[in-house]
Coordinates of C-alpha atoms and ligand atoms in Angstrom, one line a residue:
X672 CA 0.0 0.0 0.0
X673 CA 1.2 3.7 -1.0
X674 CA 0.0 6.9 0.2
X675 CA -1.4 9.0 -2.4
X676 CA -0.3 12.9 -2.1
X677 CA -3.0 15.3 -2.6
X678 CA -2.8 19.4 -2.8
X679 CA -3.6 21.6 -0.3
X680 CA -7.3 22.8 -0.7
X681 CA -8.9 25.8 1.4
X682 CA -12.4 25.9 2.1
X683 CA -11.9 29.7 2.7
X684 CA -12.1 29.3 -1.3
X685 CA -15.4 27.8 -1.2
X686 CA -17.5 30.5 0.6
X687 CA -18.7 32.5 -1.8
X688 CA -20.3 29.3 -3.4
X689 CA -22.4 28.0 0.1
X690 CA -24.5 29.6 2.3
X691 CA -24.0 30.9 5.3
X692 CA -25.9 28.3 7.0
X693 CA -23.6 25.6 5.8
X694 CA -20.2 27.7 6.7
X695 CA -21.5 27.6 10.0
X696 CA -21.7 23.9 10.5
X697 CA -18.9 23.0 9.0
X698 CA -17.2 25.3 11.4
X699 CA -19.5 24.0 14.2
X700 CA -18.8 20.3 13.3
X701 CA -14.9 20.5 13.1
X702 CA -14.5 22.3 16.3
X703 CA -15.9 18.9 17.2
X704 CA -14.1 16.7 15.0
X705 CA -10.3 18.6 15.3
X706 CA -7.7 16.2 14.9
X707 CA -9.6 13.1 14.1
X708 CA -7.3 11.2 12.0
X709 CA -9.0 9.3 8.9
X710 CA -7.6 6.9 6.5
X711 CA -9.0 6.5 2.9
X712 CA -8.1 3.8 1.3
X713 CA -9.6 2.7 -2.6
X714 CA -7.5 1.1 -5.7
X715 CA -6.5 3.8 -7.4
X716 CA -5.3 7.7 -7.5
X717 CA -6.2 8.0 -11.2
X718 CA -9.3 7.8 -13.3
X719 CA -13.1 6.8 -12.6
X720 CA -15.0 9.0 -9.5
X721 CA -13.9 7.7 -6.6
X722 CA -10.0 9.0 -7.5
X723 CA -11.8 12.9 -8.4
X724 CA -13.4 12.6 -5.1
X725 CA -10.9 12.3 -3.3
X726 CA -8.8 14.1 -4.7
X727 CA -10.7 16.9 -3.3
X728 CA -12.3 15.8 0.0
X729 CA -8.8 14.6 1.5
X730 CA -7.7 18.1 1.1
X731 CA -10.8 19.3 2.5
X732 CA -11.1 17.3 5.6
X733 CA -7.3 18.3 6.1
X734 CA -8.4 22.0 6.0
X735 CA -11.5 21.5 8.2
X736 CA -9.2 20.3 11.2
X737 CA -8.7 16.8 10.7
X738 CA -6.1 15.0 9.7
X739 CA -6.9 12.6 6.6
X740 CA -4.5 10.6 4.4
X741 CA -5.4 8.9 1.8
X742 CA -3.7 5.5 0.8
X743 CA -3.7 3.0 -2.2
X744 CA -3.6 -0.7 -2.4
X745 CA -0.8 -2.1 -4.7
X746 CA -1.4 -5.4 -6.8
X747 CA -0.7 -7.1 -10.1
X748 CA -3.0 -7.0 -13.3
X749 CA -4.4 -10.2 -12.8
X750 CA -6.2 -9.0 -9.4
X751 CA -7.5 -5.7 -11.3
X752 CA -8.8 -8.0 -14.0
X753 CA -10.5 -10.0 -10.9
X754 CA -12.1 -7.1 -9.4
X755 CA -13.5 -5.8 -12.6
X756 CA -15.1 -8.7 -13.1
X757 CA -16.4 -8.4 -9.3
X758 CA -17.4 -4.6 -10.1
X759 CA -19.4 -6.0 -13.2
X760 CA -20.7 -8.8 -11.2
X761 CA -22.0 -6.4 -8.3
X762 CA -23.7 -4.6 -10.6
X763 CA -25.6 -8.1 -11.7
X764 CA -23.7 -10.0 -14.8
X765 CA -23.5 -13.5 -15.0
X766 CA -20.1 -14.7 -13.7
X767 CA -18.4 -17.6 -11.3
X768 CA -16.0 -16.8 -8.8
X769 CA -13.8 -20.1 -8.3
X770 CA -11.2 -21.4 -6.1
X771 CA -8.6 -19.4 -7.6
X772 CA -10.1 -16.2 -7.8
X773 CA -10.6 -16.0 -3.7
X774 CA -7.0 -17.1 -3.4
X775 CA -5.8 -14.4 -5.3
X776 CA -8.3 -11.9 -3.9
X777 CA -6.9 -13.0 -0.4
X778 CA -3.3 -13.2 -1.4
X779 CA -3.1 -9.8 -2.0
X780 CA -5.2 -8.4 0.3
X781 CA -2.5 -10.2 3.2
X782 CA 0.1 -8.9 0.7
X783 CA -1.2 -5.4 1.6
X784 CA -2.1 -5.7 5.1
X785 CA 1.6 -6.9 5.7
X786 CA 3.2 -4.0 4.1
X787 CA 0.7 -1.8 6.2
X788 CA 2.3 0.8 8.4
X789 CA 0.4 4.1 8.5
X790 CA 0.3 3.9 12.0
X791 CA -3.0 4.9 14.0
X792 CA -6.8 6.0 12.7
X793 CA -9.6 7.1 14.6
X794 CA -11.5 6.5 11.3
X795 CA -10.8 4.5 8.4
X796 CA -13.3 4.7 5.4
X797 CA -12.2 1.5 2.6
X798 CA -14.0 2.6 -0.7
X799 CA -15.4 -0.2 -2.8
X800 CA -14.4 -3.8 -3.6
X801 CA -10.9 -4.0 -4.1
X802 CA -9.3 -3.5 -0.5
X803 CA -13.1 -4.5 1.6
X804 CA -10.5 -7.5 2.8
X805 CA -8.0 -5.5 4.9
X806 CA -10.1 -5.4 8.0
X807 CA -9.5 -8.7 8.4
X808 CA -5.6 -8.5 8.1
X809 CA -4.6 -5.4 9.6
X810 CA -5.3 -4.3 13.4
X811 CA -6.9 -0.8 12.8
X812 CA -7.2 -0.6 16.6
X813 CA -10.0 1.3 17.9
X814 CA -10.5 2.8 14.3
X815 CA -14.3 2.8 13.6
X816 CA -14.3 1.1 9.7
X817 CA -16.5 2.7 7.2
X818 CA -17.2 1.1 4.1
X819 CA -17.8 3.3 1.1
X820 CA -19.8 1.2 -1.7
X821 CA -19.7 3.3 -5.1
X822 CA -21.8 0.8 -6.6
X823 CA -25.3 -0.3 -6.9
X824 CA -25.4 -4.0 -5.6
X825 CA -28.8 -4.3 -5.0
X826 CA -29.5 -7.3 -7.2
X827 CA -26.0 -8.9 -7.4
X828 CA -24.8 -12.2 -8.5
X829 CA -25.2 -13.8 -5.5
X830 CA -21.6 -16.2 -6.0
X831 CA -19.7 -12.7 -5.3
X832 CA -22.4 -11.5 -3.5
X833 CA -21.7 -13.7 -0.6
X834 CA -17.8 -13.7 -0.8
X835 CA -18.4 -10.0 -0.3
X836 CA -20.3 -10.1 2.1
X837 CA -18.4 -12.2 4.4
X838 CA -15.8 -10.0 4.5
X839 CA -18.1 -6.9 5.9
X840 CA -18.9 -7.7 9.4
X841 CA -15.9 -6.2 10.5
X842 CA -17.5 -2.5 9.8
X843 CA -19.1 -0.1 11.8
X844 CA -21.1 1.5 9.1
X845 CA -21.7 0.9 5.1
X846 CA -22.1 3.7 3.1
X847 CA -23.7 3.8 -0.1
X848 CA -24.8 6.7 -2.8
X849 CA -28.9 5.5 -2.5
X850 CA -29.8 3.7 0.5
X851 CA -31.0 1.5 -2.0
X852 CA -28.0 0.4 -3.6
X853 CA -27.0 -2.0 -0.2
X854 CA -28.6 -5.9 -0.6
X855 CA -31.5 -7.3 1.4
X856 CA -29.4 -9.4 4.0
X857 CA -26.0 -7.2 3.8
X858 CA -23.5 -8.0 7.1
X859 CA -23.7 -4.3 8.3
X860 CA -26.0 -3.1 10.5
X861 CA -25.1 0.7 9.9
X862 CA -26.4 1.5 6.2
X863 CA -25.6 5.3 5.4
X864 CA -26.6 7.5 2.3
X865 CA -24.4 9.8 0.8
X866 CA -24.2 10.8 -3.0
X867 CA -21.4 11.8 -4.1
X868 CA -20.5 15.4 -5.3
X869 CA -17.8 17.7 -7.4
X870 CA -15.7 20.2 -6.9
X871 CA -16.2 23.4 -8.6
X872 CA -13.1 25.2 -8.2
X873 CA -11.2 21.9 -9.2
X874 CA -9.6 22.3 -12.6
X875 CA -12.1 19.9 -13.9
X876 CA -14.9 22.4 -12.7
X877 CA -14.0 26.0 -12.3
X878 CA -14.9 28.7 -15.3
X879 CA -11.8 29.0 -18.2
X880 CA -10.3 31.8 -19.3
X881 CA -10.5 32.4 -22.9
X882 CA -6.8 31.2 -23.8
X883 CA -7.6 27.9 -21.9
X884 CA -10.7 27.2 -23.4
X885 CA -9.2 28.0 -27.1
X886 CA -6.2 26.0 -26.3
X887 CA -8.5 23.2 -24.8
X888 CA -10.3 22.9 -28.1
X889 CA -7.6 22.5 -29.9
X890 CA -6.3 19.5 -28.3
X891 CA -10.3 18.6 -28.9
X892 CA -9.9 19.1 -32.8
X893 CA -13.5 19.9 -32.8
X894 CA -15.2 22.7 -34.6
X895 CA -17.3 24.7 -32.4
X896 CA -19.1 26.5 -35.3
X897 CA -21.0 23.0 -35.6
X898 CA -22.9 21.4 -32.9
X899 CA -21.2 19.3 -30.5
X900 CA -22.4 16.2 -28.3
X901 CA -20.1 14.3 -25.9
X902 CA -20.2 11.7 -23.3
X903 CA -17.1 11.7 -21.0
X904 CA -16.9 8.1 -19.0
X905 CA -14.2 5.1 -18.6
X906 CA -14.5 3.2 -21.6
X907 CA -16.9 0.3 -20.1
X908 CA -19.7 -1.8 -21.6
X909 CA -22.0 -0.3 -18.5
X910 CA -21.5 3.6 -19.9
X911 CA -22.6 2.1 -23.4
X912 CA -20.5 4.1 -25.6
X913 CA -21.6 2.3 -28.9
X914 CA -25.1 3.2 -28.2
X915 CA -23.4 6.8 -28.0
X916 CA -22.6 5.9 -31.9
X917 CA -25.5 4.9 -32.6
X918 CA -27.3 7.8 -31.0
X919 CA -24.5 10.1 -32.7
X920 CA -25.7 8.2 -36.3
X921 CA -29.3 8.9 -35.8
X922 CA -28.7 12.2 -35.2
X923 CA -26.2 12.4 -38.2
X924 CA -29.2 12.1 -40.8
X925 CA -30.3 15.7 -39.5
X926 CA -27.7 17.8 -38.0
X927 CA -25.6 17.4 -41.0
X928 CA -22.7 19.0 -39.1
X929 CA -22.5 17.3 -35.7
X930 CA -19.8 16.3 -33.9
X931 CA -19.5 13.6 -31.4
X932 CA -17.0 14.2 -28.6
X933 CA -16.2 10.6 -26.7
X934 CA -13.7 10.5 -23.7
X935 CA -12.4 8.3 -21.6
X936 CA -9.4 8.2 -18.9
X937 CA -7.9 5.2 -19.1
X938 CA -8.2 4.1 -15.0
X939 CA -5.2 2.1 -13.6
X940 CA -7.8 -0.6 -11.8
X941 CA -9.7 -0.8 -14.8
X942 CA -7.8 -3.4 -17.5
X943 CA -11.0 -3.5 -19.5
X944 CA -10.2 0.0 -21.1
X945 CA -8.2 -0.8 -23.8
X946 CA -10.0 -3.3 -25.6
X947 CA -13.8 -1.5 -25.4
X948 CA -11.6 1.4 -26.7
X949 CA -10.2 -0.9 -29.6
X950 CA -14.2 -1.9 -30.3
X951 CA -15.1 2.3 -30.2
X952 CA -13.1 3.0 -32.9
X953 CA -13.4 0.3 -35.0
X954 CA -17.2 1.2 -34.5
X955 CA -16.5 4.7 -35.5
X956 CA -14.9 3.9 -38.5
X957 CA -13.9 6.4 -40.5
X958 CA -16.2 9.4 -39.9
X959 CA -13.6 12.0 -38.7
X960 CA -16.6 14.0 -36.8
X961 CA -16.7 11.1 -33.8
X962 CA -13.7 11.9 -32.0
X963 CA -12.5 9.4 -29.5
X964 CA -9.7 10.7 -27.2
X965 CA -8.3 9.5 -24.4
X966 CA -5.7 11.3 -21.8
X967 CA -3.2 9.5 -24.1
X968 CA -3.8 12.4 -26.6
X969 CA -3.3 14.9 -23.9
X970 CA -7.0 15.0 -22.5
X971 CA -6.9 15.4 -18.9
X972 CA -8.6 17.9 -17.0
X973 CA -8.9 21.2 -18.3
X974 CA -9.9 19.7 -21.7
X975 CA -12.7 17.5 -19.9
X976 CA -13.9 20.4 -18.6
X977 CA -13.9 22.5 -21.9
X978 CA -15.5 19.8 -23.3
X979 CA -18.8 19.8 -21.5
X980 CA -18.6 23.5 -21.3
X981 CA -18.4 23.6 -24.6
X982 CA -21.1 20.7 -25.8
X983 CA -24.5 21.2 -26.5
X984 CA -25.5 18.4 -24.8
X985 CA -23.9 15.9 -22.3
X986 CA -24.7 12.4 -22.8
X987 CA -24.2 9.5 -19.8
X988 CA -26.6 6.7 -21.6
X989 CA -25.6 4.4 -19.1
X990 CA -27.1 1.0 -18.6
X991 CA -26.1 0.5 -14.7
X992 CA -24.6 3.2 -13.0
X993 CA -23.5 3.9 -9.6
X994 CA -24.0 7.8 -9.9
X995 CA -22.3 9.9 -12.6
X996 CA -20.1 12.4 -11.7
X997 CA -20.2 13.6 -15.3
X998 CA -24.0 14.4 -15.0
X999 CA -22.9 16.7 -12.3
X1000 CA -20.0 18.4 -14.0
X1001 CA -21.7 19.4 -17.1
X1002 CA -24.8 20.8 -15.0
X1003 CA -22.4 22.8 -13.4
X1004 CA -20.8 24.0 -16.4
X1005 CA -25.2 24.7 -17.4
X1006 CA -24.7 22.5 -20.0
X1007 CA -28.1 20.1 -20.8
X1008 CA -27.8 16.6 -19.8
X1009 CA -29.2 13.5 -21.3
X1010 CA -28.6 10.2 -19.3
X1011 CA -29.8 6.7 -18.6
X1012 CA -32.3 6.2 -16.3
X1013 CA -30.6 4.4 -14.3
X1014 CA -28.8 4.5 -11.0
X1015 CA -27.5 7.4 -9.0
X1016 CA -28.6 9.5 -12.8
X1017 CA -32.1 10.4 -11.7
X1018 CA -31.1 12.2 -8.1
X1019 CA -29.1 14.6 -10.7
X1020 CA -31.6 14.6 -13.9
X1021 CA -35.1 15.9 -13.4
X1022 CA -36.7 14.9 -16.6
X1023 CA -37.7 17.7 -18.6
X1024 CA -36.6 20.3 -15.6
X1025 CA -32.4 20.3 -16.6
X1026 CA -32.3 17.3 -18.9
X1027 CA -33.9 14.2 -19.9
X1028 CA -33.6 10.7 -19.0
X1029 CA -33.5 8.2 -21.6
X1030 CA -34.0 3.8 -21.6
X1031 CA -33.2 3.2 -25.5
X1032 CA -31.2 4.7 -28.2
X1033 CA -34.2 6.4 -29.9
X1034 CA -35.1 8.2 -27.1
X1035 CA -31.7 9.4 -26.5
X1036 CA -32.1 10.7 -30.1
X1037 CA -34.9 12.5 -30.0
X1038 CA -34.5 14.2 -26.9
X1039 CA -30.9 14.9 -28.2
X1040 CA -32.5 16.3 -31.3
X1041 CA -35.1 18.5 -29.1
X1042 CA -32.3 20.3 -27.2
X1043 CA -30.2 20.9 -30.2
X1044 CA -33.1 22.8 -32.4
X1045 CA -34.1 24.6 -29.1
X1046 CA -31.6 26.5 -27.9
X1047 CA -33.5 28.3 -25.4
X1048 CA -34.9 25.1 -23.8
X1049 CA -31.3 24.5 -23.8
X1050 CA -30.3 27.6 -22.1
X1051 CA -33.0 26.9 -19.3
X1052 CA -32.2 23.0 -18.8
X1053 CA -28.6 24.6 -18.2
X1054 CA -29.4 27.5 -15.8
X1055 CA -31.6 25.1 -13.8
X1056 CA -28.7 21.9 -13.7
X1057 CA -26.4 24.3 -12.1
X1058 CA -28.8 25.2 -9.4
X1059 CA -29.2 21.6 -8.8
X1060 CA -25.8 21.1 -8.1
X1061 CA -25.3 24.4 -5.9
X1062 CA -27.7 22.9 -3.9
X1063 CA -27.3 19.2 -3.2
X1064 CA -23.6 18.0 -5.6
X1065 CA -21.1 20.4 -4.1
X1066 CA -18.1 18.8 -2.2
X1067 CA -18.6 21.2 0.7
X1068 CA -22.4 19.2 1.5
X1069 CA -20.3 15.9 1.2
X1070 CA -17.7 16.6 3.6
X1071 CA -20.6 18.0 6.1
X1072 CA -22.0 14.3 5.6
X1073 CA -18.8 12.6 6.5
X1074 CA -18.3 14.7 9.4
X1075 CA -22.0 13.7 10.6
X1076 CA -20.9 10.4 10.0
X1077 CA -17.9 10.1 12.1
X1078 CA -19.5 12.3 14.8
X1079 CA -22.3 10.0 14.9
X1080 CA -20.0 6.6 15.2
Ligands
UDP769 N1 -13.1 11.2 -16.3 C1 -12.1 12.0 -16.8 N2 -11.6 11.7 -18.0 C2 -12.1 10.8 -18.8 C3 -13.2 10.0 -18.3 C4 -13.7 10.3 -17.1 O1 -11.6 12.9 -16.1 O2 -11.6 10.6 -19.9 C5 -13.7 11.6 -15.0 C6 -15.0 12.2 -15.1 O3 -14.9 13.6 -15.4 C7 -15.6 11.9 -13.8 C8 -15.0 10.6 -13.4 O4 -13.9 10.4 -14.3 O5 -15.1 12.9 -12.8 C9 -16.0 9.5 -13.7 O6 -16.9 9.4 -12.6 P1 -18.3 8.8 -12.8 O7 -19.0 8.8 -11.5 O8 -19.0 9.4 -14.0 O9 -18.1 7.3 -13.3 P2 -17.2 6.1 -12.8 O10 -15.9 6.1 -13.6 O11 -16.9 6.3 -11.3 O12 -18.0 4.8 -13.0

């Protein structure tokens, strides 16, 4: 295991964005949290929405008075591979978990809990799957043990269902982004809800100036004198990006000039990437307006964050989900949003209020085609998905929660 390093955040910066109200408990709550220690501890520090979260909260919680690390496991491809297919098989496909697979899952979870040595937590918060072993392995002490599900396991397959679940007796509360999301029969008594949120002065989220954006664009090679549609997500058969194509082709017949913007991080826990990204462009073909980038080509934050400022609509046309932080972003940014109905999508996407949510590739289209004709239904979905956010998506509500949290354990 590795600590991650994280920069230093103020939440001095934040003020001007959150009302009064909410300055005054988060004052109020870390005069009675100062110097809790917390531990976070997930797979990765790079790519997907657990890394951007913490990315920000750690630095956060820091600044609030506590003092929070934030640690990675370490392990070989072959256990990544393993735990995607655990991640896919949360989230219901058909799979086996045999002998070997809980070998290797336990093998490597020892492997990490020998090499453990961060010393002493008052609070320890293990974030999905991957590391929901070390409990078992490592004396946390009198550490109260979160664990932070990011995905929806409500209707499992039960094989790693149940291997799961015999690992999570050992914690003193489960949190999950929809009470919902945590199965009928799960071994913690504790279940929490907490959606997840963004950060809007992160570099992914704050307003561009003008030589950032133009810069930003170029590295997009898109036109913005034609309309633009992207979807940004991990490229994963659960965010559906040929369905995005197809939508995209639909589409193509009438807005003669569109342009489809598709990115996707390539995550360090997620082996899956490369080959879904093979498929996509083989998929696209040769129609240079579908753009598929990657931060191989330079993409990282700032040109994310141009991209959804600078789309007409957002697409997530997911088939499971466990939120979608990308919903979130481009509300922000008061872009319209189009996603699946599915998952954490519908706390963020009030149909027909800020965006539309869609169950089948038609539907994606038309709505798609109804914001790009209107552009003052546009401009209102936009205003109205930023005020969402403001209100309930902002990192500064979801470190208030884990504060609650830890006050209340
Ligand atoms: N992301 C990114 N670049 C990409 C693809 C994704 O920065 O090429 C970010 C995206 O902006 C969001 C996060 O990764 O912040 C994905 O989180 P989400 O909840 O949408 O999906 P997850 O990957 O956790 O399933």
């Amino acid at each position: 295991m590795k600590k991650v390093e994280t920069v230093k955040k103020s939440l001095r910066d934040y003020e001007a964005l959150i009302s009064a109200e909410k300055i005054e408990e988060i004052e109020s709550l870390s005069r009675e949290l100062k110097g809790a220690r917390v531990l976070h501890i997930n797979a990765t520090a790079y790519g997907g929405g657990v890394a951007e979260i913490l990315h920000t909260l750690v630095p956060l919680m820091n600044d609030a008075g506590l003092v929070a690390d934030w640690a990675v496991i370490e392990a070989p491809g072959e256990f990544f591979e393993l735990t995607k297919r655990m991640h896919n098989a949360l989230q219901g496909k058909d799979d086996k978990m045999n002998k070997e697979d809980k070998e290797l899952f336990l093998r490597v979870t020892r492997e990490n809990a020998q090499r453990y040595s961060f010393g002493a937590y008052d609070y320890v918060i293990i974030h999905d799957p991957q590391p929901v072993g070390l409990p078992e392995f490592v004396d946390f002490g009198e550490a109260r043990l979160v664990w932070r599900c990011h995905i929806d396991t409500s209707s499992p397959n039960m094989d790693f269902w149940s291997f799961l679940n015999n690992h999570l007796g050992y914690y003193d509360a489960g949190v999950f982004t929809l009470r919902d999301y945590a199965k009928d029969g799960i071994s913690i008594n504790n279940i929490v809800e907490i959606p997840p949120s963004i950060d809007p002065l992160s570099n992914k989220n704050r307003a561009l100036r003008d030589d950032e954006l133009k810069l930003a664009m170029k590295k997009l090679r898109v036109d913005v004198g034609r309309p633009i549609i992207s979807q940004v997500s991990r490229f994963d058969p659960w965010k559906d990006p040929m369905g995005v194509v197809d939508v995209y082709r639909v589409l193509k017949e009438e807005f003669k000039g569109l342009q489809l913007l598709m990115i996707g991080a390539m995550a360090s826990d997620d082996p899956e990437g490369w080959e879904i990204y093979d498929d996509l462009l083989r998929y696209a073909g040769t129609d240079y307006d579908i753009k598929v980038l990657s931060n191989f080509h330079g993409v990282a934050e700032i040109e994310v964050n141009a991209a959804q400022r600078i789309s007409n609509v957002v697409l997530q046309k997911s088939i499971r989900e466990g939120f979608a932080l990308t919903m979130s972003e481009a509300m922000w940014k008061k872009t319209p949003v189009i996603g699946g109905n599915v998952g954490g999508i519908p706390l963020q996407v009030k149909h027909g209020v800020n965006g539309y949510l869609v169950n089948s590739i038609e539907e994606t289209a038309e709505y798609t085609a109804k914001l790009l004709r209107d552009k003052e239904l546009a401009r209102e979905f936009g205003e109205k998905g930023h005020e969402i956010v403001k209100e309930h998506f902002l990192v500064t509500r979801h470190l208030v929660d884990y504060m609650r949290l830890f006050k209340s354990l």
